[in-house]
CSV table of C-alpha atoms in Angstrom, one decimal:
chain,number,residue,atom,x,y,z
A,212,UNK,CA,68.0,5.2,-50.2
A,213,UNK,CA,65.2,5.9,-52.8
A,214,UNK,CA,62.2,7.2,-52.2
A,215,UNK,CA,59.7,5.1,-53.2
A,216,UNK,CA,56.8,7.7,-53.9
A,217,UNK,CA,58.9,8.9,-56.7
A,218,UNK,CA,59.3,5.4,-57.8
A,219,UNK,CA,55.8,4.6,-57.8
A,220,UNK,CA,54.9,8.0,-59.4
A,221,UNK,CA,57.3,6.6,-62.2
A,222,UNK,CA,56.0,3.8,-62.7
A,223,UNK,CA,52.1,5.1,-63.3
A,224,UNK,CA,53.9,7.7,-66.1
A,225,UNK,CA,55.9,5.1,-67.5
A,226,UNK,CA,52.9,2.7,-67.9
A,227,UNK,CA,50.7,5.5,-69.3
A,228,UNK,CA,53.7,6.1,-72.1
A,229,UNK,CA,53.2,2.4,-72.8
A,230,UNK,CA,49.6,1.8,-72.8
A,231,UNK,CA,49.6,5.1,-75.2
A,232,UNK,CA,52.4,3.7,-77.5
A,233,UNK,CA,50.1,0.7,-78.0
A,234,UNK,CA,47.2,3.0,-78.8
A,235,UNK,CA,49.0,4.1,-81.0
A,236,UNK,CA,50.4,1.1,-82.9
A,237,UNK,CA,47.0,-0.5,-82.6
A,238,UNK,CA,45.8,2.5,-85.2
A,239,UNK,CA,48.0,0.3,-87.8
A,240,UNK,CA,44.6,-1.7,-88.2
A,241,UNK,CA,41.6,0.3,-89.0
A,242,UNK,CA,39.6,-2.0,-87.0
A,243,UNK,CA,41.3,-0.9,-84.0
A,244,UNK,CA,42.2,3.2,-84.9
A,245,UNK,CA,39.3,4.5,-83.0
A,246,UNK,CA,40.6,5.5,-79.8
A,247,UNK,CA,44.1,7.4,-82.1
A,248,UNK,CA,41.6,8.9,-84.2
A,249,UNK,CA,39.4,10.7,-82.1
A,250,UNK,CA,42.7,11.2,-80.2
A,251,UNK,CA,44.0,13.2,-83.5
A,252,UNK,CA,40.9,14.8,-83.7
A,253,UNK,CA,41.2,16.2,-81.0
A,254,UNK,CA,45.3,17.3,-81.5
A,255,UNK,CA,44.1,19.1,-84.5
A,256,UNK,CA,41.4,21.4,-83.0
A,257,UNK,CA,38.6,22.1,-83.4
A,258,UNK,CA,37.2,18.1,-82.6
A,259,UNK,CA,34.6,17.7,-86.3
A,260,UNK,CA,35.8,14.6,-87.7
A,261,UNK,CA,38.1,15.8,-90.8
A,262,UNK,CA,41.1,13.9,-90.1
A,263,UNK,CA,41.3,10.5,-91.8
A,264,UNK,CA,44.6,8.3,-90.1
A,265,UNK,CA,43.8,5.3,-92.1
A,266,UNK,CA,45.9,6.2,-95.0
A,267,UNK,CA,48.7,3.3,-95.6
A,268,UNK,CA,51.4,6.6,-94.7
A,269,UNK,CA,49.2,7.2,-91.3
A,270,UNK,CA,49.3,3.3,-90.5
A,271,UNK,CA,53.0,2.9,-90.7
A,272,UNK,CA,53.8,6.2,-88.8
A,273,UNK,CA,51.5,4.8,-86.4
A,274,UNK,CA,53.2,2.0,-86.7
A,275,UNK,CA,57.0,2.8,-85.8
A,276,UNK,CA,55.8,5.6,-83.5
A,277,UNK,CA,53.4,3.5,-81.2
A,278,UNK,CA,56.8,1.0,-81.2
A,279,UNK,CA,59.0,4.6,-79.8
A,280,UNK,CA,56.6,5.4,-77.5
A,281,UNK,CA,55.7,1.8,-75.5
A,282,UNK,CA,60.2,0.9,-76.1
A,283,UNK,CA,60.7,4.5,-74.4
A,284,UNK,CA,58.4,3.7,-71.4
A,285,UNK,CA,59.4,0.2,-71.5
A,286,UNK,CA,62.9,2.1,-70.7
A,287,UNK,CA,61.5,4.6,-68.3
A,288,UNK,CA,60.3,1.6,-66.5
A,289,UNK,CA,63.3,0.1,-66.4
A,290,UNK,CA,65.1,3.4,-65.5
A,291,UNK,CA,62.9,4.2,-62.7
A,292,UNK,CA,63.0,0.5,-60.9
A,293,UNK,CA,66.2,-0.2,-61.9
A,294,UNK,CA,68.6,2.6,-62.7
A,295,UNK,CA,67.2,4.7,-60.0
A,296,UNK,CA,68.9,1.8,-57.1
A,297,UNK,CA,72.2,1.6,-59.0
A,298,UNK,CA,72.8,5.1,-60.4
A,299,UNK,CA,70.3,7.8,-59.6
A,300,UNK,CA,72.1,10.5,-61.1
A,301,UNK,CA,72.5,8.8,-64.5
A,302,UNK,CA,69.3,7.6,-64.3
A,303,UNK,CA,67.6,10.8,-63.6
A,304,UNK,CA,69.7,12.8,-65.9
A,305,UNK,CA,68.7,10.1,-69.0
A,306,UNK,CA,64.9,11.1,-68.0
A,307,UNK,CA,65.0,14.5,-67.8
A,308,UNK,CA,67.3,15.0,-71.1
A,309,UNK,CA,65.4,12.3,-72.7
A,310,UNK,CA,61.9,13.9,-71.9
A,311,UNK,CA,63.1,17.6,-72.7
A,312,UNK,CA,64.3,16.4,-76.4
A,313,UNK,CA,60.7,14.9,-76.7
A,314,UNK,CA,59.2,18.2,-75.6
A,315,UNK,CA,60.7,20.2,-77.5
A,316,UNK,CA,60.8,18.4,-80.5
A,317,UNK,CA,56.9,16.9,-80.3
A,318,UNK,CA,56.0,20.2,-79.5
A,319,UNK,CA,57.9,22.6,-81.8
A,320,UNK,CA,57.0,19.9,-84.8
A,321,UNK,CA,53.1,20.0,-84.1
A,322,UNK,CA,53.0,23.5,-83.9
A,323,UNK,CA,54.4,24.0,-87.7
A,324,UNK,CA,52.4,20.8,-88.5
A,325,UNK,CA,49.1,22.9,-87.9
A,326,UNK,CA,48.4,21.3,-84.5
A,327,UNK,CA,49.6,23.8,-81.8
A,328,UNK,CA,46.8,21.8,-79.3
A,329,UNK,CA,49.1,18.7,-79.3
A,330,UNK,CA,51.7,20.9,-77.7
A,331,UNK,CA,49.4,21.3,-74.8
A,332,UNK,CA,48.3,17.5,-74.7
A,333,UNK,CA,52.2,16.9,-74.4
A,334,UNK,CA,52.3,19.1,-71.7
A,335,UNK,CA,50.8,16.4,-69.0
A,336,UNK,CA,53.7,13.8,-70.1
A,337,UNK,CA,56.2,16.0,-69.5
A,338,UNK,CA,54.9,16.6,-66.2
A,339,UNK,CA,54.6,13.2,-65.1
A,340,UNK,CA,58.4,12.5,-65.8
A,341,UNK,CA,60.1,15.7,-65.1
A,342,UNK,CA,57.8,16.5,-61.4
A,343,UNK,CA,59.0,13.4,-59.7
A,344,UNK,CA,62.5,14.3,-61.0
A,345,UNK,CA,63.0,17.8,-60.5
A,346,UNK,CA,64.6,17.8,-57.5
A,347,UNK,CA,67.6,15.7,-57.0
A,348,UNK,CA,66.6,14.8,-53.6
A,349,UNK,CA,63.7,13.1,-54.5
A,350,UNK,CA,65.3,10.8,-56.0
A,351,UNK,CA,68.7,9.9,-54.0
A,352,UNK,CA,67.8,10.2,-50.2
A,353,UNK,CA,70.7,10.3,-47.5
């Protein structure tokens, strides 16, 4: 049996992954980059306004990475109302190592990109995959 508050707590992190990925690709179009830049603003502390993501290089990074990040909760999704029924170890284990290798790189990346902050705003989307998760039992009731 699976227990469906870890399911449902899935899902909300899974959706936020998404609805962020499409932030993000939506900052392809100037006319809709507000929201990603304040957002990288604020990744690259201290919050005045410098940045400018509206360089055709910022647009298609935005681009393919908004795609990444709404496919990879598209796939959490998936995992978590899906995978979870027919194989909760696999599907846990793809989470957890999937979110780690995010982590780690994200983080370790923005930190020698000059944005240690970012590395701290990952901090909550690790949480929201990795808490639910963590223990084994939470996922595959007897």
């Amino acid at each position: 049996m699976i227990n469906e508050k870890t399911i449902q707590w899935l899902k909300v992190a899974s959706a936020s992954f998404i609805v962020f990925g499409l932030g993000i690709a939506l900052a392809a179009n100037p006319a809709t980059a507000l929201p990603m830049t304040l957002f990288t603003d604020l990744a690259l502390w201290p919050f005045d306004g410098a940045q400018n993501p509206n360089t055709p290089e910022a647009r298609i990074l935005s681009s393919v990475c908004g795609g990444i990040l709404a496919g990879w909760g598209v796939m959490f999704w998936m995992l978590s109302t899906q995978g979870l029924r027919v194989a909760p170890v696999l599907a846990r284990k793809i989470m957890l190592v999937s979110i780690a290798t995010w982590f780690v790189i994200d983080s370790t990346a923005s930190v020698v990109a000059g944005a240690p902050f970012n590395a701290v705003l990952n901090v909550p989307f690790l949480l929201a995959i990795v808490m639910p998760l963590w223990r084994p039992t939470s996922v595959a009731m007897a």
